[in-house]
Short mmCIF file of N, CA and C in Angstrom, two decimals:
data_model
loop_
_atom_site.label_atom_id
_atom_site.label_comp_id
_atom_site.label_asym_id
_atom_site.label_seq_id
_atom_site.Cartn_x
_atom_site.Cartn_y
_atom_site.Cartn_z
N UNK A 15 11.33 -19.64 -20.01
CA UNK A 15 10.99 -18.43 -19.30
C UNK A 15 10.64 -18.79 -17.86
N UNK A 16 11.10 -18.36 -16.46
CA UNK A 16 10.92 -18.52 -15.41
C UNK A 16 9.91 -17.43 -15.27
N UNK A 17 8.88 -18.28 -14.30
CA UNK A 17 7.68 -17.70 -13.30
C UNK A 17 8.27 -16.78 -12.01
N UNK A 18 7.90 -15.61 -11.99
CA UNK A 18 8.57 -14.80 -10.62
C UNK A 18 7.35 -14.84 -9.96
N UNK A 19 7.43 -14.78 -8.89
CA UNK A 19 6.50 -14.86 -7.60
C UNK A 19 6.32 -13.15 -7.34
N UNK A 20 5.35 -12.90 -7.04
CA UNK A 20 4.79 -11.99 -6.80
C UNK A 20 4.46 -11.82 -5.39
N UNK A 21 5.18 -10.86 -4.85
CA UNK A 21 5.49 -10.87 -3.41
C UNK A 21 3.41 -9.83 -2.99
N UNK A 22 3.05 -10.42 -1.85
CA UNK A 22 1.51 -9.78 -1.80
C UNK A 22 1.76 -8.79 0.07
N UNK A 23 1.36 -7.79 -0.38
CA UNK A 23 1.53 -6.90 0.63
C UNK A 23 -0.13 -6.59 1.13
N UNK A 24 -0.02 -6.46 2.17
CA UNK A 24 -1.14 -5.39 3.10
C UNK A 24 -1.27 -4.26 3.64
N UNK A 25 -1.53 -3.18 3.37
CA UNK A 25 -1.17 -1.88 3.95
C UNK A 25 -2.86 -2.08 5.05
N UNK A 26 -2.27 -1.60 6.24
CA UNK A 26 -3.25 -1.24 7.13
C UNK A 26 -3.80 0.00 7.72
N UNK A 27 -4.80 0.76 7.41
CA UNK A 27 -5.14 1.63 8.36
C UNK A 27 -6.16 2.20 8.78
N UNK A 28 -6.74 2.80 9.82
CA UNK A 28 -7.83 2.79 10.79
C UNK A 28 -9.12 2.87 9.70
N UNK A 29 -9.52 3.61 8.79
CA UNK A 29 -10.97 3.77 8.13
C UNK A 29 -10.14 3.04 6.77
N UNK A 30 -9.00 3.28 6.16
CA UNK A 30 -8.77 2.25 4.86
C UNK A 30 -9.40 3.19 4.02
N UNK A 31 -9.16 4.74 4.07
CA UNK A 31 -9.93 5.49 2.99
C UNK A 31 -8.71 6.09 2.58
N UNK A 32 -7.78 6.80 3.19
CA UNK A 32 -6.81 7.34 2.54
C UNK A 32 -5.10 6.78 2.82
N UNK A 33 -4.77 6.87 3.45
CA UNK A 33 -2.86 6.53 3.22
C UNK A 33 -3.07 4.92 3.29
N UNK A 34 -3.57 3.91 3.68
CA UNK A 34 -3.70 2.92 2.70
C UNK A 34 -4.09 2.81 1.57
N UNK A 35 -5.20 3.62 1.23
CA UNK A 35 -5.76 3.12 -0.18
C UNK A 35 -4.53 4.11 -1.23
N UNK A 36 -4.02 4.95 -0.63
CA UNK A 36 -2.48 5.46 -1.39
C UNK A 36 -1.81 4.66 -1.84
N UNK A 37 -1.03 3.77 -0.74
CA UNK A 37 -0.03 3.08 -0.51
C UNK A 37 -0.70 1.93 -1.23
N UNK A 38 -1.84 1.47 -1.30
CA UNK A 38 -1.98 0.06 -2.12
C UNK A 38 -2.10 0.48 -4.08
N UNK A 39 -2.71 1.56 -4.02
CA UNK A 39 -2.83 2.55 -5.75
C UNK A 39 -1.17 2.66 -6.28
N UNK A 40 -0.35 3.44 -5.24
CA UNK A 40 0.86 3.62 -5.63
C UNK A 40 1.76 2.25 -5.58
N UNK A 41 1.75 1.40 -4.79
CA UNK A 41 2.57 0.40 -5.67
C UNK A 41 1.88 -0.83 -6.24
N UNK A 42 0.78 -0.97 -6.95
CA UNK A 42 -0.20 -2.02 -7.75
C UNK A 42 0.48 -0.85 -9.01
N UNK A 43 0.84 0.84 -8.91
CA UNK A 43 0.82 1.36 -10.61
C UNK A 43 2.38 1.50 -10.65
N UNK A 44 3.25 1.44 -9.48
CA UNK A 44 4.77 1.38 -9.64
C UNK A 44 5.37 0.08 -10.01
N UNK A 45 4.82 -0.98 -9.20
CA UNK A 45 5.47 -2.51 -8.95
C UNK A 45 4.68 -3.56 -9.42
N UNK A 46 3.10 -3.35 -10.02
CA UNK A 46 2.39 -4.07 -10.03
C UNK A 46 2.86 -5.65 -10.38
N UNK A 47 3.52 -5.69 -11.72
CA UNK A 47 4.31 -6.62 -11.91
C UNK A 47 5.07 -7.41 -10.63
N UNK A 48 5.93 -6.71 -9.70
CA UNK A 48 5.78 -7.30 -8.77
C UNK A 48 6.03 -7.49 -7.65
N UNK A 49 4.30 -7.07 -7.55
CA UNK A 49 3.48 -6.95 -6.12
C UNK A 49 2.43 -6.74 -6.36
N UNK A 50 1.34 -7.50 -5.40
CA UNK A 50 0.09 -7.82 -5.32
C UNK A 50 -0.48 -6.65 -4.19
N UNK A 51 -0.84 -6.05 -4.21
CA UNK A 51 -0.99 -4.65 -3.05
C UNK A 51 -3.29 -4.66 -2.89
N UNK A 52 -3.06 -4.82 -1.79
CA UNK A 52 -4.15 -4.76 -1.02
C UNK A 52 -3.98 -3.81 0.41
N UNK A 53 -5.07 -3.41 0.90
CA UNK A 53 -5.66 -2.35 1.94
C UNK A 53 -6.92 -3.21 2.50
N UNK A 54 -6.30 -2.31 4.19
CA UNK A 54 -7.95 -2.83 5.06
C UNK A 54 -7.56 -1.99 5.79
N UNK A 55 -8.64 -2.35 6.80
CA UNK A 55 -8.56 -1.40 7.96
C UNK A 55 -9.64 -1.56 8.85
N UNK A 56 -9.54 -1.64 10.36
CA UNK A 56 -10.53 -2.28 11.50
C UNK A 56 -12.02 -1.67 11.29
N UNK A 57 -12.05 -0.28 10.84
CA UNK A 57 -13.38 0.63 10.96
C UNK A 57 -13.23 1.16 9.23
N UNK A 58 -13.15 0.43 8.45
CA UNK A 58 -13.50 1.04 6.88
C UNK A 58 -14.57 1.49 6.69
N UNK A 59 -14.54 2.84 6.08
CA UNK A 59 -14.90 3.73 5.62
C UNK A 59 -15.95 3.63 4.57
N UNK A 60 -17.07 4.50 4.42
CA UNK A 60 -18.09 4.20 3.37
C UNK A 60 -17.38 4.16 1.68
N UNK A 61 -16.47 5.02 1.71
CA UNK A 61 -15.65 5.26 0.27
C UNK A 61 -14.13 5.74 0.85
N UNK A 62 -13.89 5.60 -0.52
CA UNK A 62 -12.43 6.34 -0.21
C UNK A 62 -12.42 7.86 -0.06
N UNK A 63 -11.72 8.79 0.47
CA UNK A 63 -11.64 9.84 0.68
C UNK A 63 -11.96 10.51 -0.68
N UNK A 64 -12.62 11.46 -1.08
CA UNK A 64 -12.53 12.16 -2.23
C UNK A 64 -11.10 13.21 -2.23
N UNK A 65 -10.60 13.69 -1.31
CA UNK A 65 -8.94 13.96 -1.44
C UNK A 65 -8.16 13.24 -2.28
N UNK A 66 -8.05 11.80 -1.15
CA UNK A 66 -7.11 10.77 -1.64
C UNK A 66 -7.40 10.45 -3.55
N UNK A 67 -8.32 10.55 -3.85
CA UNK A 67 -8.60 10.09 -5.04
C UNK A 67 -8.09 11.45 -6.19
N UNK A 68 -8.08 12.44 -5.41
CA UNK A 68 -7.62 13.69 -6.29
C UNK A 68 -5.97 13.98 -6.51
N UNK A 69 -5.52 13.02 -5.51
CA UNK A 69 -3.91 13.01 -5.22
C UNK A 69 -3.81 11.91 -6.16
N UNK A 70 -4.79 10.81 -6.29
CA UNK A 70 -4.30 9.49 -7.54
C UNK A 70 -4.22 9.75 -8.27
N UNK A 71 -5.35 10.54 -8.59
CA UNK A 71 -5.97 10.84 -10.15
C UNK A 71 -5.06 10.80 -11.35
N UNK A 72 -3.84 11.85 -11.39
CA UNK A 72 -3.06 12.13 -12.12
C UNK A 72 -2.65 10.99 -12.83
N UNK A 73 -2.02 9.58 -12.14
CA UNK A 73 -1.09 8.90 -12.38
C UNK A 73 -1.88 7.41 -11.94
N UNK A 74 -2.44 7.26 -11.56
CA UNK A 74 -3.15 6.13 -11.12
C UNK A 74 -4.05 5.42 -12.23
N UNK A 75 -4.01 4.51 -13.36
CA UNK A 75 -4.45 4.44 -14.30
C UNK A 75 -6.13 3.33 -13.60
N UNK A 76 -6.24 2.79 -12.71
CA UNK A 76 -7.79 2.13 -12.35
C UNK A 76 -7.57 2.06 -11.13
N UNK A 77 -8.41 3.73 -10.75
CA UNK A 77 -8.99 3.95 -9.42
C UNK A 77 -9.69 3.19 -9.16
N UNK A 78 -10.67 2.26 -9.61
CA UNK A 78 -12.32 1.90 -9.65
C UNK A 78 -11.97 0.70 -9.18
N UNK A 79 -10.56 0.02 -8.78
CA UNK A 79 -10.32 -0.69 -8.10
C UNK A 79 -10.80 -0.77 -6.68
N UNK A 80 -10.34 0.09 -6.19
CA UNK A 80 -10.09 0.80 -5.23
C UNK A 80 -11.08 0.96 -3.91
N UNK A 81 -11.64 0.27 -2.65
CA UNK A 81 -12.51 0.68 -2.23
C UNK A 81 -11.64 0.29 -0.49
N UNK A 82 -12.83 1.15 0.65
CA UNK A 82 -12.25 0.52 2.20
C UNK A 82 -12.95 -1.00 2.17
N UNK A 83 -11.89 -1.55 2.66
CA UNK A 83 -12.63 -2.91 3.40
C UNK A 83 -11.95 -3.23 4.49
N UNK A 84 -12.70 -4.47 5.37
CA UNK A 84 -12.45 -4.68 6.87
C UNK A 84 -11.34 -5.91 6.53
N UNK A 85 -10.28 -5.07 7.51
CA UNK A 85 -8.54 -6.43 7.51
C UNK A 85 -9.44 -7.58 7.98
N UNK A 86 -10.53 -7.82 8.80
CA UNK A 86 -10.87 -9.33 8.26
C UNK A 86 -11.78 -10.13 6.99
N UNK A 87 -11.62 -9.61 6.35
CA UNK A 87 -11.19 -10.22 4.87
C UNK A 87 -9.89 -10.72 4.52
N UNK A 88 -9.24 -10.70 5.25
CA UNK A 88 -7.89 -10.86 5.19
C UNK A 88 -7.36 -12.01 6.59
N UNK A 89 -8.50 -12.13 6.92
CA UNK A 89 -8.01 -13.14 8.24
C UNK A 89 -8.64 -14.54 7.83
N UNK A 90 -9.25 -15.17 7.34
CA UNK A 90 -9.59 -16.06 7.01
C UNK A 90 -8.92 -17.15 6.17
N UNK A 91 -9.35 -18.68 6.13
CA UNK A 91 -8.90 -19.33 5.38
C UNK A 91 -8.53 -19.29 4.40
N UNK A 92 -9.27 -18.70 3.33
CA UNK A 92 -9.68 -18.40 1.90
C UNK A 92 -8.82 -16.92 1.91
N UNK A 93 -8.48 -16.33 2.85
CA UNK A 93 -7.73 -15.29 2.56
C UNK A 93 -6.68 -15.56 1.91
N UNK A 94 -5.95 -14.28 0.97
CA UNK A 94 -4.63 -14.18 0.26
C UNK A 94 -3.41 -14.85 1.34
N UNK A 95 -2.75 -15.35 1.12
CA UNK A 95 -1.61 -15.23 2.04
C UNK A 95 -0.48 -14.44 1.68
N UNK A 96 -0.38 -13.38 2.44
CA UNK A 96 0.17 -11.99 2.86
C UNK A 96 1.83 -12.73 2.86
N UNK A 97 2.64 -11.64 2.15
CA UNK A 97 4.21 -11.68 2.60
C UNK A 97 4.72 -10.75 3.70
N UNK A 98 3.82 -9.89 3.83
CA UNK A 98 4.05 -8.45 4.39
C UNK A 98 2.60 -7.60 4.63
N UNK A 99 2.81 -7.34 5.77
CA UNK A 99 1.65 -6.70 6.45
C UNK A 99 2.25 -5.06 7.05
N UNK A 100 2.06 -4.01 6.58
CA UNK A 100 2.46 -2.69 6.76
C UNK A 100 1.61 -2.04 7.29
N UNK A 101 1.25 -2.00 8.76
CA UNK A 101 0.91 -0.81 9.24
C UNK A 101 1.07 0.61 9.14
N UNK A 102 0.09 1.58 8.95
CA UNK A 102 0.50 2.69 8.44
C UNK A 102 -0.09 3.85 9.44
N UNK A 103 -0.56 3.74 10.51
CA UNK A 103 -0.77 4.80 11.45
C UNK A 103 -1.08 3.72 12.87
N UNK A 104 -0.99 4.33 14.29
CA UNK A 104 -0.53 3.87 15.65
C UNK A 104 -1.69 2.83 16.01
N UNK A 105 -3.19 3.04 15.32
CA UNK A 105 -3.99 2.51 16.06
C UNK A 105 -3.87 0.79 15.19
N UNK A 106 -3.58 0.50 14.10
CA UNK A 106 -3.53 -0.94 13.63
C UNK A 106 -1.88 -1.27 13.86
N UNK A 107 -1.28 -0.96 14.21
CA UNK A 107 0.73 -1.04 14.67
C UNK A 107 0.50 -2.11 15.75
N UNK A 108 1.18 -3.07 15.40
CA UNK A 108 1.44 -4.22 16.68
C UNK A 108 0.60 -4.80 17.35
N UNK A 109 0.39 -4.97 18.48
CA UNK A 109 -1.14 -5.88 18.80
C UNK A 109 -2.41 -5.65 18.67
N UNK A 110 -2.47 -4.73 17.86
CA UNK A 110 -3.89 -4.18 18.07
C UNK A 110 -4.45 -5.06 16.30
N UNK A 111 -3.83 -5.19 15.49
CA UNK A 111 -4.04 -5.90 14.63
C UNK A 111 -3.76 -7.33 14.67
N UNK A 112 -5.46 -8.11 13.51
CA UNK A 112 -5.48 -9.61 14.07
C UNK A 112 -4.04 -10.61 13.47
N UNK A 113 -4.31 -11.88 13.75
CA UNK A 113 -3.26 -12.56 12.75
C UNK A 113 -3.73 -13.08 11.85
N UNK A 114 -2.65 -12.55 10.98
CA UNK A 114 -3.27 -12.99 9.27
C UNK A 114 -2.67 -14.55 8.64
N UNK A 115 -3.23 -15.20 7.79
CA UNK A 115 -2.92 -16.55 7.72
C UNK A 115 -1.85 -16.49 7.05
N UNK A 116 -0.87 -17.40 7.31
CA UNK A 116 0.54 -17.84 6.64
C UNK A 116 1.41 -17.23 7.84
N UNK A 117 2.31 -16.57 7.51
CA UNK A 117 3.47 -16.22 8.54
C UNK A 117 4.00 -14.37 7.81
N UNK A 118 3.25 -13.58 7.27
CA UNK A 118 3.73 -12.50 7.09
C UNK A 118 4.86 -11.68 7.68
N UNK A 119 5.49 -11.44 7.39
CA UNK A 119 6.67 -9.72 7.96
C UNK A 119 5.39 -9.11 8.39
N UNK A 120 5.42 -8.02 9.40
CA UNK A 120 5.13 -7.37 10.42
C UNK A 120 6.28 -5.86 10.12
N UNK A 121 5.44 -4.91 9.41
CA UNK A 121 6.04 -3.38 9.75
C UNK A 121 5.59 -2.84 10.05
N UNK A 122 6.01 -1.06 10.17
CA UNK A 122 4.87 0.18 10.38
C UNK A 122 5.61 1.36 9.64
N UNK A 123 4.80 1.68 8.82
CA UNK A 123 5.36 3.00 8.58
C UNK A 123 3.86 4.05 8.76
N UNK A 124 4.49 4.96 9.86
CA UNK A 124 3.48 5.48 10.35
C UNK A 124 3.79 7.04 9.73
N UNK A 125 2.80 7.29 9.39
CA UNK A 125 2.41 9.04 8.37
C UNK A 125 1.50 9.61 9.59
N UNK A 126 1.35 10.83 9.44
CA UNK A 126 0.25 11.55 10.29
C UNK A 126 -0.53 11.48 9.38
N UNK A 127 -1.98 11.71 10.20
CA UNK A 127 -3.49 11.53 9.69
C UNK A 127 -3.92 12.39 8.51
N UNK A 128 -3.81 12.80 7.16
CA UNK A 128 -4.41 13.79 6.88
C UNK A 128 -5.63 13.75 7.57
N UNK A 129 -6.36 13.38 7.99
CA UNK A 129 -7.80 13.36 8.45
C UNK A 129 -8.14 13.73 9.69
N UNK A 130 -7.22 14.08 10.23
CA UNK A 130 -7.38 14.10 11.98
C UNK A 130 -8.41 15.49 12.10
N UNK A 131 -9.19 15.36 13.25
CA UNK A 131 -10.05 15.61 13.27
C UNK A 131 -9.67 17.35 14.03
N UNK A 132 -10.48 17.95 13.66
CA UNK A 132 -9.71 19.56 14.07
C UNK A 132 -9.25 20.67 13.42
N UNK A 133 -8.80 19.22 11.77
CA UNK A 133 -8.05 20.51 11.04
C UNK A 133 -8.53 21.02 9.87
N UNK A 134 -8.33 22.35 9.78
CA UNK A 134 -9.03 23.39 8.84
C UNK A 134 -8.73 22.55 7.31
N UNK A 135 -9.94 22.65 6.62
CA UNK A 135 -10.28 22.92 5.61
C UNK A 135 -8.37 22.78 3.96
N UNK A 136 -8.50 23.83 4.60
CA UNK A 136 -7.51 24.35 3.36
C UNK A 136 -6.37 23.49 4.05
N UNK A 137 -5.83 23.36 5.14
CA UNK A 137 -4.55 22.85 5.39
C UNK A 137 -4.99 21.32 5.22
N UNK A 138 -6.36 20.64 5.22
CA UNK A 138 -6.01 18.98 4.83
C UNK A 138 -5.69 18.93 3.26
N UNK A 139 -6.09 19.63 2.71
CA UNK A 139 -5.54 19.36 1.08
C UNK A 139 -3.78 19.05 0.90
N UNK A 140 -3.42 20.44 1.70
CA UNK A 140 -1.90 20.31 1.87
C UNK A 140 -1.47 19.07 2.60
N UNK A 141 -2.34 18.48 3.46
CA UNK A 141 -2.19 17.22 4.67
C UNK A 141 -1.49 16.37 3.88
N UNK A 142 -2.61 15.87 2.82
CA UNK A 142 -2.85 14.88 1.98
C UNK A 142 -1.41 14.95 1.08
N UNK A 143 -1.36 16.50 0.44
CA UNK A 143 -0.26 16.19 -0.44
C UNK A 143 1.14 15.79 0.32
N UNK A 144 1.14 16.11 1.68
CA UNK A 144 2.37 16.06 2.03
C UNK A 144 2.67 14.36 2.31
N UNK A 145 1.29 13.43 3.25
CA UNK A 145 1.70 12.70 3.14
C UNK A 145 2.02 11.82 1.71
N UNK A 146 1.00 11.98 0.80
CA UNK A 146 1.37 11.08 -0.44
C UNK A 146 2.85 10.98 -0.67
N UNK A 147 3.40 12.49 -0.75
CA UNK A 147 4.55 12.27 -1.49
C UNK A 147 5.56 11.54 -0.12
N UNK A 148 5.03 11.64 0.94
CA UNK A 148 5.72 10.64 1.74
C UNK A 148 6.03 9.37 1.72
N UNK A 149 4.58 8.75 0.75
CA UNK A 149 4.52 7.49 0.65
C UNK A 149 5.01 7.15 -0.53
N UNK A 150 5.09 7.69 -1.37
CA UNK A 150 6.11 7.40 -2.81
C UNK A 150 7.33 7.05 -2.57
N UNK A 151 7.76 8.38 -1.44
CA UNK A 151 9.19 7.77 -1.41
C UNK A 151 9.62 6.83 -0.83
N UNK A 152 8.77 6.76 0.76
CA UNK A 152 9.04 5.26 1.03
C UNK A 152 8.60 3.98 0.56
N UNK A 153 7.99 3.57 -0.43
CA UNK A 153 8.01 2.67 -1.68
C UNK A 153 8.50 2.93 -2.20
N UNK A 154 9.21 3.53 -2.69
CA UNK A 154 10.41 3.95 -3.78
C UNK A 154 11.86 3.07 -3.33
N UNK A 155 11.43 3.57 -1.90
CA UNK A 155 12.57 2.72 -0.94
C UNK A 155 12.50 0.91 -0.86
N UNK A 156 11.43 0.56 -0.58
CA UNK A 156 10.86 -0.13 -0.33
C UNK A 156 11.06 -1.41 -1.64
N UNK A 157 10.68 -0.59 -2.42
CA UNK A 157 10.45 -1.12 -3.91
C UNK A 157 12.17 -1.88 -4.37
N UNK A 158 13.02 -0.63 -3.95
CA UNK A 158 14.13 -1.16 -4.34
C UNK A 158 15.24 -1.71 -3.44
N UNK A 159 14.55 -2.07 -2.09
CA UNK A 159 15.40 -3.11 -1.29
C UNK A 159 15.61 -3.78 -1.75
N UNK A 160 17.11 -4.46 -1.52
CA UNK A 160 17.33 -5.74 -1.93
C UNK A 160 16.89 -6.66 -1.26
N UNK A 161 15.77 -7.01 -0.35
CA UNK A 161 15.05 -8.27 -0.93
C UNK A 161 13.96 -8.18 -2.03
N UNK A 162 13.72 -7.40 -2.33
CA UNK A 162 12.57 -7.20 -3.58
C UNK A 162 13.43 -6.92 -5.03
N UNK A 163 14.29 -5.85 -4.71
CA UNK A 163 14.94 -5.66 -5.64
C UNK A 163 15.78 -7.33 -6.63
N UNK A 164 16.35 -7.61 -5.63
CA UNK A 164 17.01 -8.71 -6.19
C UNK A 164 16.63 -9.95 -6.68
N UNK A 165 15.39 -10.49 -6.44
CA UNK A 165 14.13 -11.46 -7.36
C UNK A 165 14.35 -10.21 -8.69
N UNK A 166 13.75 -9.50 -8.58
CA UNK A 166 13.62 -8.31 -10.18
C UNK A 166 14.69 -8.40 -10.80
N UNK A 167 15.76 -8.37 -10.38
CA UNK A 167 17.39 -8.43 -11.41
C UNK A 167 17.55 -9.81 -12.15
N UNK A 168 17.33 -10.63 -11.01
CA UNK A 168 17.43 -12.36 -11.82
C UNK A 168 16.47 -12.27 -12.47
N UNK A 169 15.13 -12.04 -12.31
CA UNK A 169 14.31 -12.52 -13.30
C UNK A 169 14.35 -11.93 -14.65
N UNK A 170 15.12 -10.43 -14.63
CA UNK A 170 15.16 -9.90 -15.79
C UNK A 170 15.90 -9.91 -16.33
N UNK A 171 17.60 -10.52 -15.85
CA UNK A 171 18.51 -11.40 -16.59
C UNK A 171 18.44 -12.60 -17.67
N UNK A 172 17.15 -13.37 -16.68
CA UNK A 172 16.59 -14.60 -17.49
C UNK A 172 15.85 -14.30 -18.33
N UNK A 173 14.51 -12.90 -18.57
CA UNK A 173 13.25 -12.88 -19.24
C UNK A 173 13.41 -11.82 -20.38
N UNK A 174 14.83 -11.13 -20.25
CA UNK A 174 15.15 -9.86 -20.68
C UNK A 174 16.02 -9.68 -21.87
N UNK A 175 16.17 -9.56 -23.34
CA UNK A 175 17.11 -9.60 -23.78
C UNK A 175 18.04 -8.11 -23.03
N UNK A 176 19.31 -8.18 -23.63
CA UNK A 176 20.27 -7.46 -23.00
C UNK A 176 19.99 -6.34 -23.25
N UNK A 177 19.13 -5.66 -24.66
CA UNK A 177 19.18 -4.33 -24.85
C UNK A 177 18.30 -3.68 -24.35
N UNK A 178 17.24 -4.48 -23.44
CA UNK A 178 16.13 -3.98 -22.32
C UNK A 178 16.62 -3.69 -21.67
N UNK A 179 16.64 -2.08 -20.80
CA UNK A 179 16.44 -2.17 -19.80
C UNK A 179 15.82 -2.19 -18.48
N UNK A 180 16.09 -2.38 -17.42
CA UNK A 180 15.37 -2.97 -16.11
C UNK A 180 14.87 -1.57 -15.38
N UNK A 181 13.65 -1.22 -15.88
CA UNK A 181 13.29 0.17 -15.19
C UNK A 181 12.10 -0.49 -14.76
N UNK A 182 11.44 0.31 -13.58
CA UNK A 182 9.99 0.36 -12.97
C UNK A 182 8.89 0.04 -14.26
#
């Protein structure tokens, strides 16, 4: 039986309460197998959004994972070494975030704020839902690039009898 490597991602963003702590819930319960999914963010947040946690809820089997912490936890020796570092809104995108140890990929997929400051009540609920399902799909995408995708096919050629099949 061959060992697959488990590719370890970072989603980044400003408080680390909601569209990171999404983006790290939604693929630890899509890909967990494999991908290692962690969240930070420069100014983390006392908790996670109570929104964000109402958008998991459904499908997210251990919220209690789940908390903000500061991307330097992630800068240190003893830190994970990162394959991929995903910025997810303008203020952690490109230099404004530190360097993380090893040699990570560098992206951004930038969502608008549900949180931005200004907006009524009833329309952040809708905020929230709109970005989540934003972020599904681009992990959905994500998930099944072929560089991720294609470690998953060999390994499940080798680990798989034939009448399995290779689903999420």
């Amino acid at each position: 039986m061959s060992v697959t490597r488990k590719y370890k991602v970072l989603f980044l963003c400003r408080e680390n309460s909601a569209r990171s702590i999404i983006a790290e819930a939604l693929l630890r319960e899509l890909a967990g197998h494999r991908f290692d999914a962690f969240s930070a963010g420069p100014e983390p947040a006392a908790r996670v959004h109570p929104i964000a946690i109402t958008q998991l809820r459904p499908g997210i089997s251990d919220l209690g994972v789940l908390s903000p912490k500061s991307w330097l936890e992630f800068t240190g020796e003893w830190a994970p070494r990162m394959d991929l570092v995903i910025a997810m809104d303008e203020c952690v995108a490109g230099h404004h975030a530190p360097l993380f140890p090893g040699t990570p990929s560098l992206s951004s997929w930038i969502f608008a704020d549900p949180l931005a400051d200004g907006m009524p009540e009833p329309e952040r609920g809708r905020a929230f839902e709109k970005v989540f399902w934003q972020i599904v799909r681009q992990l959905s995408t994500f998930i099944e690039s072929p560089q991720y995708a294609a470690q998953r096919k060999a390994a499940a050629s080798v680990e798989a009898p034939a009448c399995i099949s290779d689903t999420l």
